[in-house]
Amino acid sequence: MTTTSAEITLEELSRDPFPVCARLRREHPVSYVPAAGRYFVTRYRDVRTVDDDPDTFSANETGSLMKRAMGHSMLRMDDPEHAVQRRSYGNVLKPKAVKQIWSHRFAENFERFFAEFTAKGPGACLVRDFAAPYAAENLRAVLGFRNADHTDLLRWSQTMIDGTGNYADDARIWALARRSYEEVDAALDELITEFRRTGDESLISHLVNAGSPEVRIEDTRANLKMTIGGGINEPRDALSTTVWALLERPGQLAAVREQGLWREAFEESVRWAAPIGMYPRQTTREVELGGTRLPSGAKLGVLALSANRDEEVFERPDEYDVFRPKTPHLAFGGGAHFCAGAWLARTQVAEIALPRLFERLPGLRLDPDRPARAAGWVFRGMTALPVRW
């Protein structure tokens, strides 16, 4: 049976998707939402079913907003094509490289942007003035964009992400995404020749010099744009959301400080408010999922932010609790498409930024005069986090 939920609006989802998702999980866990033009998959077990069955639930969606905004990246491919593209990244993003190479760069970048943040004085916005430039400069170093700075990456990332989530088909959003698309291509063209002369440990250098015949330059362009999107917004949003959650809960913050539970604070944060809130899939055949019969070609919105608050899996799911029993969350996706940058995010946020922020600013607190704000459902994160110390 097909279920519709016409009363759900994109504005409602962006403002606070969690009550909507809770209602859908209870009443119609796989439900067609006309405003988004797709069936929402809201329960943990159904999301796992989708992730584990790519033959039925394809990532290669027709009419994909991500393809339009960023090109046809590996994120919108199925195996074996996806596996070929993913292998092209080599070991650059894997835990050993993150530990031996990139963590040192992240520590240097922390010092730079912490100094700039504190120079602004109490009342600065932790999202705009620290988390965003810190995450962007970290990614710039990993990718190897020698001919750009962190402000370029921030602009590219946000405008292309806005395109990926442009379900309202706003022409202005498409124009800005297209401009960034072309700027990334131009910057990459400049780097190809340079990296062939003087390579380094960055991802672009690896892609240019590895020379896989199965990976075309068009593939590399799209994959890099996809990485620019997720590689900034995930650590930025995880960092700022975790700081907000801990400042709202001084008892948990005291325990995290005393016991060094920064990794636990990070993992609970991305469960509680998954930065990548929704990702698309498309059915390749008629199939039943969550009690709903889906036709072949049905477009799905797989809601990680809903699955991570499923009452059947997580006790008191709407509460932030660093002492929560360990249950695998789905914030980094699952199956073949598990996020390749997960270790980058964990290292720069949980191992470096969180402990150092709270160590250097023991009096860090929320600004009582200006409220913190969060928004989004395709991508969920803090839009403002004014703080004092």
Tab-separated table of C-alpha atoms in Angstrom:
chain	number	residue	atom	x	y	z
A	1	MET	CA	0.000	0.000	0.000
A	2	THR	CA	1.298	3.500	-0.830
A	3	THR	CA	1.006	6.068	1.947
A	4	THR	CA	1.149	9.827	1.414
A	5	SER	CA	1.984	12.530	3.941
A	6	ALA	CA	1.060	15.682	2.032
A	7	GLU	CA	0.953	17.770	5.198
A	8	ILE	CA	4.753	17.603	5.575
A	9	THR	CA	6.495	20.679	4.198
A	10	LEU	CA	10.167	21.253	3.404
A	11	GLU	CA	10.148	24.230	5.783
A	12	GLU	CA	8.875	22.033	8.601
A	13	LEU	CA	11.570	19.466	7.903
A	14	SER	CA	14.311	22.064	7.813
A	15	ARG	CA	13.217	23.695	11.052
A	16	ASP	CA	12.914	20.486	13.096
A	17	PRO	CA	12.645	17.121	11.315
A	18	PHE	CA	12.634	14.975	14.449
A	19	PRO	CA	8.927	15.184	15.451
A	20	VAL	CA	7.962	14.525	11.816
A	21	CYS	CA	10.247	11.495	11.671
A	22	ALA	CA	8.979	10.142	14.991
A	23	ARG	CA	5.395	10.314	13.713
A	24	LEU	CA	6.336	8.560	10.473
A	25	ARG	CA	8.183	5.795	12.325
A	26	ARG	CA	5.055	5.146	14.391
A	27	GLU	CA	2.427	5.460	11.692
A	28	HIS	CA	3.934	4.976	8.230
A	29	PRO	CA	7.648	4.084	8.408
A	30	VAL	CA	8.010	4.067	4.618
A	31	SER	CA	5.838	6.914	3.419
A	32	TYR	CA	5.598	8.994	0.252
A	33	VAL	CA	6.234	12.694	0.902
A	34	PRO	CA	5.082	14.788	-2.065
A	35	ALA	CA	7.030	17.889	-1.003
A	36	ALA	CA	10.266	15.920	-1.426
A	37	GLY	CA	9.069	13.755	-4.310
A	38	ARG	CA	10.215	10.529	-2.679
A	39	TYR	CA	9.393	7.835	-0.139
A	40	PHE	CA	10.922	8.483	3.274
A	41	VAL	CA	12.580	5.477	4.927
A	42	THR	CA	12.574	6.278	8.629
A	43	ARG	CA	13.237	3.127	10.694
A	44	TYR	CA	16.667	1.759	11.568
A	45	ARG	CA	15.983	-1.768	10.334
A	46	ASP	CA	14.598	-0.539	7.010
A	47	VAL	CA	17.592	1.747	6.467
A	48	ARG	CA	19.882	-1.227	7.111
A	49	THR	CA	17.890	-3.264	4.604
A	50	VAL	CA	18.395	-0.559	1.982
A	51	ASP	CA	22.131	-0.237	2.724
A	52	ASP	CA	22.668	-3.998	2.569
A	53	ASP	CA	20.806	-4.594	-0.710
A	54	PRO	CA	22.252	-2.317	-3.423
A	55	ASP	CA	20.924	-4.638	-6.146
A	56	THR	CA	17.396	-3.588	-5.177
A	57	PHE	CA	18.086	-0.104	-3.788
A	58	SER	CA	20.452	1.602	-6.195
A	59	ALA	CA	22.575	4.663	-5.409
A	60	ASN	CA	22.567	5.554	-9.117
A	61	GLU	CA	19.389	7.591	-8.979
A	62	THR	CA	17.991	9.084	-12.173
A	63	GLY	CA	17.528	12.847	-12.105
A	64	SER	CA	19.832	13.072	-9.092
A	65	LEU	CA	20.242	16.542	-7.574
A	66	MET	CA	23.751	15.571	-6.506
A	67	LYS	CA	24.687	14.641	-10.075
A	68	ARG	CA	23.430	18.014	-11.237
A	69	ALA	CA	25.244	19.929	-8.486
A	70	MET	CA	28.522	17.981	-8.369
A	71	GLY	CA	28.691	15.556	-11.284
A	72	HIS	CA	28.326	11.784	-11.261
A	73	SER	CA	30.519	10.855	-8.301
A	74	MET	CA	31.135	7.459	-6.711
A	75	LEU	CA	28.431	8.291	-4.161
A	76	ARG	CA	25.834	7.912	-6.917
A	77	MET	CA	27.298	4.644	-8.270
A	78	ASP	CA	26.838	0.986	-7.399
A	79	ASP	CA	29.464	-1.737	-7.419
A	80	PRO	CA	31.490	-2.657	-9.379
A	81	GLU	CA	31.774	0.922	-10.717
A	82	HIS	CA	31.659	2.368	-7.209
A	83	ALA	CA	34.425	0.055	-5.992
A	84	VAL	CA	36.717	1.129	-8.847
A	85	GLN	CA	36.227	4.796	-7.992
A	86	ARG	CA	36.666	4.237	-4.270
A	87	ARG	CA	39.912	2.314	-4.780
A	88	SER	CA	41.267	5.274	-6.746
A	89	TYR	CA	41.510	7.197	-3.457
A	90	GLY	CA	44.153	4.717	-2.301
A	91	ASN	CA	45.289	5.065	1.308
A	92	VAL	CA	45.103	8.862	1.564
A	93	LEU	CA	42.019	8.912	3.829
A	94	LYS	CA	42.667	5.687	5.738
A	95	PRO	CA	43.472	5.576	9.485
A	96	LYS	CA	47.234	5.068	9.089
A	97	ALA	CA	47.630	8.109	6.829
A	98	VAL	CA	45.350	10.169	9.051
A	99	LYS	CA	47.461	9.322	12.097
A	100	GLN	CA	50.899	9.666	10.507
A	101	ILE	CA	50.311	12.625	8.175
A	102	TRP	CA	47.101	14.545	8.549
A	103	SER	CA	46.666	14.678	12.330
A	104	HIS	CA	49.768	16.879	12.557
A	105	ARG	CA	48.321	19.266	9.986
A	106	PHE	CA	45.013	19.310	11.846
A	107	ALA	CA	46.827	20.231	15.072
A	108	GLU	CA	48.597	23.117	13.307
A	109	ASN	CA	45.326	24.309	11.859
A	110	PHE	CA	43.694	24.168	15.271
A	111	GLU	CA	46.288	26.567	16.634
A	112	ARG	CA	45.785	28.975	13.738
A	113	PHE	CA	42.025	29.129	13.838
A	114	PHE	CA	41.764	28.969	17.627
A	115	ALA	CA	43.915	32.092	17.788
A	116	GLU	CA	41.735	33.848	15.198
A	117	PHE	CA	38.567	32.733	16.990
A	118	THR	CA	39.622	33.933	20.452
A	119	ALA	CA	40.918	37.202	19.014
A	120	LYS	CA	37.316	38.038	18.112
A	121	GLY	CA	36.497	37.944	21.817
A	122	PRO	CA	33.539	36.557	23.770
A	123	GLY	CA	30.391	36.513	21.687
A	124	ALA	CA	32.090	35.015	18.631
A	125	CYS	CA	30.161	32.329	16.747
A	126	LEU	CA	31.834	28.966	17.141
A	127	VAL	CA	30.396	27.703	13.834
A	128	ARG	CA	31.319	30.648	11.619
A	129	ASP	CA	34.490	31.760	13.383
A	130	PHE	CA	36.094	28.415	14.223
A	131	ALA	CA	34.456	25.135	13.170
A	132	ALA	CA	33.865	26.098	9.532
A	133	PRO	CA	37.311	27.555	8.680
A	134	TYR	CA	39.067	24.839	10.685
A	135	ALA	CA	37.276	22.032	8.832
A	136	ALA	CA	37.757	23.763	5.474
A	137	GLU	CA	41.506	24.277	5.910
A	138	ASN	CA	41.930	20.674	7.045
A	139	LEU	CA	40.210	19.470	3.900
A	140	ARG	CA	42.137	21.880	1.682
A	141	ALA	CA	45.375	20.343	2.967
A	142	VAL	CA	44.194	16.750	2.511
A	143	LEU	CA	42.920	17.395	-1.009
A	144	GLY	CA	45.949	19.465	-2.018
A	145	PHE	CA	44.293	22.622	-3.354
A	146	ARG	CA	47.463	24.725	-3.359
A	147	ASN	CA	45.766	27.311	-5.563
A	148	ALA	CA	42.813	27.964	-3.234
A	149	ASP	CA	42.281	28.916	0.384
A	150	HIS	CA	39.823	27.795	3.025
A	151	THR	CA	37.305	30.494	2.059
A	152	ASP	CA	37.169	29.087	-1.461
A	153	LEU	CA	36.468	25.599	-0.149
A	154	LEU	CA	33.791	26.908	2.195
A	155	ARG	CA	32.027	28.646	-0.693
A	156	TRP	CA	32.360	25.653	-3.008
A	157	SER	CA	31.121	23.244	-0.373
A	158	GLN	CA	28.106	25.227	0.784
A	159	THR	CA	26.848	26.187	-2.664
A	160	MET	CA	27.173	22.675	-4.086
A	161	ILE	CA	25.579	21.176	-0.962
A	162	ASP	CA	22.743	23.670	-1.334
A	163	GLY	CA	22.317	22.368	-4.884
A	164	THR	CA	22.287	18.773	-3.672
A	165	GLY	CA	19.453	19.648	-1.292
A	166	ASN	CA	17.613	21.980	-3.690
A	167	TYR	CA	14.288	20.149	-3.630
A	168	ALA	CA	12.507	23.480	-4.074
A	169	ASP	CA	14.317	23.896	-7.444
A	170	ASP	CA	15.473	27.426	-6.621
A	171	ALA	CA	17.151	28.921	-9.717
A	172	ARG	CA	19.490	31.109	-7.645
A	173	ILE	CA	20.786	28.074	-5.763
A	174	TRP	CA	21.485	26.287	-9.045
A	175	ALA	CA	23.369	29.289	-10.401
A	176	LEU	CA	25.637	29.488	-7.353
A	177	ALA	CA	26.250	25.738	-7.411
A	178	ARG	CA	27.177	25.908	-11.087
A	179	ARG	CA	29.646	28.715	-10.483
A	180	SER	CA	31.408	26.654	-7.807
A	181	TYR	CA	31.330	23.572	-10.044
A	182	GLU	CA	33.230	25.500	-12.709
A	183	GLU	CA	35.674	27.043	-10.216
A	184	VAL	CA	36.631	23.612	-8.856
A	185	ASP	CA	37.257	22.344	-12.392
A	186	ALA	CA	39.433	25.362	-13.200
A	187	ALA	CA	41.458	24.951	-10.009
A	188	LEU	CA	41.954	21.235	-10.696
A	189	ASP	CA	43.113	21.939	-14.267
A	190	GLU	CA	45.842	24.195	-12.883
A	191	LEU	CA	46.967	21.531	-10.422
A	192	ILE	CA	47.155	18.549	-12.770
A	193	THR	CA	50.328	19.723	-14.495
A	194	GLU	CA	51.857	21.001	-11.263
A	195	PHE	CA	51.345	17.744	-9.384
A	196	ARG	CA	52.797	15.712	-12.244
A	197	ARG	CA	56.002	17.743	-11.762
A	198	THR	CA	56.027	17.939	-7.955
A	199	GLY	CA	53.736	15.470	-6.253
A	200	ASP	CA	53.020	15.286	-2.539
A	201	GLU	CA	50.898	13.261	-0.103
A	202	SER	CA	47.599	14.949	-0.982
A	203	LEU	CA	44.605	13.265	-2.566
A	204	ILE	CA	44.755	15.247	-5.816
A	205	SER	CA	48.441	14.395	-6.226
A	206	HIS	CA	47.645	10.725	-5.678
A	207	LEU	CA	44.774	10.777	-8.166
A	208	VAL	CA	46.844	12.574	-10.802
A	209	ASN	CA	49.875	10.310	-10.471
A	210	ALA	CA	48.202	6.957	-9.806
A	211	GLY	CA	46.930	7.020	-13.383
A	212	SER	CA	44.200	4.386	-13.124
A	213	PRO	CA	42.904	3.757	-16.684
A	214	GLU	CA	39.460	2.929	-15.252
A	215	VAL	CA	39.052	6.384	-13.678
A	216	ARG	CA	38.445	9.203	-16.147
A	217	ILE	CA	39.186	12.852	-15.409
A	218	GLU	CA	35.414	13.431	-15.331
A	219	ASP	CA	35.175	10.855	-12.539
A	220	THR	CA	37.946	12.535	-10.575
A	221	ARG	CA	36.287	15.936	-10.927
A	222	ALA	CA	32.961	14.640	-9.622
A	223	ASN	CA	34.550	12.656	-6.792
A	224	LEU	CA	36.511	15.676	-5.609
A	225	LYS	CA	33.394	17.856	-5.628
A	226	MET	CA	31.580	15.237	-3.576
A	227	THR	CA	34.504	15.146	-1.133
A	228	ILE	CA	34.521	18.933	-0.826
A	229	GLY	CA	30.865	18.773	0.182
A	230	GLY	CA	30.936	16.059	2.827
A	231	GLY	CA	34.510	16.699	3.919
A	232	ILE	CA	33.643	20.107	5.340
A	233	ASN	CA	30.077	19.893	6.524
A	234	GLU	CA	30.433	16.644	8.490
A	235	PRO	CA	33.326	17.702	10.761
A	236	ARG	CA	32.053	21.290	10.996
A	237	ASP	CA	28.584	20.205	12.055
A	238	ALA	CA	29.759	17.373	14.295
A	239	LEU	CA	32.118	19.726	16.131
A	240	SER	CA	29.646	22.544	16.655
A	241	THR	CA	26.770	20.221	17.570
A	242	THR	CA	28.913	18.390	20.126
A	243	VAL	CA	30.037	21.647	21.736
A	244	TRP	CA	26.411	22.817	21.909
A	245	ALA	CA	25.206	19.516	23.376
A	246	LEU	CA	27.904	19.500	26.074
A	247	LEU	CA	27.439	23.161	27.021
A	248	GLU	CA	23.720	22.476	27.456
A	249	ARG	CA	24.572	19.546	29.786
A	250	PRO	CA	27.232	20.641	32.296
A	251	GLY	CA	27.075	17.360	34.179
A	252	GLN	CA	27.975	15.364	31.084
A	253	LEU	CA	30.615	17.920	30.121
A	254	ALA	CA	32.280	17.547	33.522
A	255	ALA	CA	32.367	13.766	33.102
A	256	VAL	CA	33.722	14.016	29.560
A	257	ARG	CA	36.501	16.320	30.750
A	258	GLU	CA	37.375	14.178	33.742
A	259	GLN	CA	37.311	10.848	31.907
A	260	GLY	CA	38.509	11.993	28.488
A	261	LEU	CA	35.313	10.800	26.764
A	262	TRP	CA	35.761	12.973	23.697
A	263	ARG	CA	35.293	10.121	21.238
A	264	GLU	CA	32.098	9.065	23.009
A	265	ALA	CA	30.842	12.661	22.921
A	266	PHE	CA	31.520	12.813	19.173
A	267	GLU	CA	29.815	9.499	18.368
A	268	GLU	CA	26.759	10.378	20.416
A	269	SER	CA	26.567	13.743	18.697
A	270	VAL	CA	26.501	12.340	15.166
A	271	ARG	CA	23.900	9.777	16.274
A	272	TRP	CA	21.768	12.446	17.901
A	273	ALA	CA	21.933	14.866	14.936
A	274	ALA	CA	23.392	13.129	11.882
A	275	PRO	CA	25.169	15.744	9.710
A	276	ILE	CA	24.170	13.831	6.570
A	277	GLY	CA	20.500	13.581	7.418
A	278	MET	CA	19.204	11.996	4.209
A	279	TYR	CA	20.639	10.233	1.187
A	280	PRO	CA	18.761	9.042	-1.915
A	281	ARG	CA	18.218	5.586	-3.362
A	282	GLN	CA	16.049	4.235	-6.188
A	283	THR	CA	14.380	0.840	-6.465
A	284	THR	CA	15.389	-1.401	-9.352
A	285	ARG	CA	12.332	-3.659	-8.983
A	286	GLU	CA	9.004	-3.783	-7.218
A	287	VAL	CA	9.648	-4.527	-3.552
A	288	GLU	CA	8.011	-4.295	-0.144
A	289	LEU	CA	9.786	-2.242	2.494
A	290	GLY	CA	8.461	-1.362	5.925
A	291	GLY	CA	4.959	-2.488	5.026
A	292	THR	CA	4.763	-0.369	1.871
A	293	ARG	CA	4.794	-1.797	-1.647
A	294	LEU	CA	7.232	0.209	-3.734
A	295	PRO	CA	7.143	0.199	-7.530
A	296	SER	CA	10.252	-0.220	-9.635
A	297	GLY	CA	11.942	3.146	-10.064
A	298	ALA	CA	10.621	4.561	-6.790
A	299	LYS	CA	12.820	7.306	-5.363
A	300	LEU	CA	13.665	6.959	-1.688
A	301	GLY	CA	14.886	9.396	0.930
A	302	VAL	CA	16.859	7.283	3.406
A	303	LEU	CA	16.740	9.254	6.652
A	304	ALA	CA	19.773	8.494	8.791
A	305	LEU	CA	18.733	11.244	11.201
A	306	SER	CA	15.477	9.355	11.799
A	307	ALA	CA	17.022	5.871	11.970
A	308	ASN	CA	19.484	7.113	14.581
A	309	ARG	CA	16.556	8.075	16.809
A	310	ASP	CA	14.573	4.861	16.340
A	311	GLU	CA	12.930	3.904	19.635
A	312	GLU	CA	13.234	0.225	18.769
A	313	VAL	CA	17.033	0.511	18.756
A	314	PHE	CA	17.990	3.367	21.054
A	315	GLU	CA	16.583	3.924	24.527
A	316	ARG	CA	15.494	7.554	25.072
A	317	PRO	CA	16.654	8.341	21.512
A	318	ASP	CA	15.898	12.076	21.621
A	319	GLU	CA	18.258	12.573	24.562
A	320	TYR	CA	21.954	13.304	24.148
A	321	ASP	CA	23.789	10.876	26.456
A	322	VAL	CA	27.523	10.185	26.255
A	323	PHE	CA	27.013	7.166	28.542
A	324	ARG	CA	24.587	5.511	26.134
A	325	PRO	CA	25.282	1.785	25.588
A	326	LYS	CA	27.221	1.323	22.373
A	327	THR	CA	24.904	0.553	19.457
A	328	PRO	CA	26.085	1.151	15.888
A	329	HIS	CA	24.692	4.401	14.537
A	330	LEU	CA	24.196	5.163	10.838
A	331	ALA	CA	25.598	8.692	10.683
A	332	PHE	CA	28.353	7.639	8.290
A	333	GLY	CA	26.074	5.484	6.152
A	334	GLY	CA	26.461	1.762	5.719
A	335	GLY	CA	27.414	-0.996	3.338
A	336	ALA	CA	29.682	-0.203	0.398
A	337	HIS	CA	28.994	3.529	0.775
A	338	PHE	CA	30.253	3.877	4.345
A	339	CYS	CA	31.837	7.339	4.499
A	340	ALA	CA	35.456	7.291	3.298
A	341	GLY	CA	36.204	10.391	5.377
A	342	ALA	CA	34.953	9.048	8.715
A	343	TRP	CA	38.451	8.841	10.197
A	344	LEU	CA	39.272	12.364	9.059
A	345	ALA	CA	36.193	13.652	10.894
A	346	ARG	CA	36.835	11.630	14.045
A	347	THR	CA	40.449	12.715	14.262
A	348	GLN	CA	40.028	16.435	13.678
A	349	VAL	CA	36.991	16.689	15.959
A	350	ALA	CA	37.275	14.074	18.726
A	351	GLU	CA	41.052	13.817	19.046
A	352	ILE	CA	42.076	17.417	18.417
A	353	ALA	CA	39.458	20.173	18.433
A	354	LEU	CA	37.118	19.116	21.239
A	355	PRO	CA	39.673	18.403	23.983
A	356	ARG	CA	41.794	21.432	23.104
A	357	LEU	CA	38.857	23.826	22.934
A	358	PHE	CA	37.625	22.895	26.384
A	359	GLU	CA	41.148	22.756	27.837
A	360	ARG	CA	42.085	26.210	26.532
A	361	LEU	CA	38.704	27.767	27.375
A	362	PRO	CA	37.644	26.259	30.733
A	363	GLY	CA	34.938	28.911	31.063
A	364	LEU	CA	33.413	28.245	27.640
A	365	ARG	CA	29.651	28.717	27.812
A	366	LEU	CA	26.656	29.600	25.663
A	367	ASP	CA	25.913	33.258	25.063
A	368	PRO	CA	22.783	33.983	27.140
A	369	ASP	CA	21.831	36.914	24.935
A	370	ARG	CA	21.911	35.181	21.561
A	371	PRO	CA	20.379	31.731	21.048
A	372	ALA	CA	22.069	28.839	19.294
A	373	ARG	CA	20.256	27.649	16.160
A	374	ALA	CA	20.213	24.418	14.163
A	375	ALA	CA	18.541	23.697	10.822
A	376	GLY	CA	18.306	21.245	7.965
A	377	TRP	CA	17.118	17.743	7.148
A	378	VAL	CA	19.128	16.693	4.089
A	379	PHE	CA	22.121	18.157	5.921
A	380	ARG	CA	21.657	18.970	9.622
A	381	GLY	CA	23.846	21.259	11.653
A	382	MET	CA	24.226	24.382	13.758
A	383	THR	CA	23.670	27.614	11.877
A	384	ALA	CA	24.677	29.790	14.833
A	385	LEU	CA	26.507	29.062	18.093
A	386	PRO	CA	27.460	32.285	19.910
A	387	VAL	CA	29.659	31.540	22.938
A	388	ARG	CA	31.427	33.323	25.780
A	389	TRP	CA	34.394	32.417	27.958
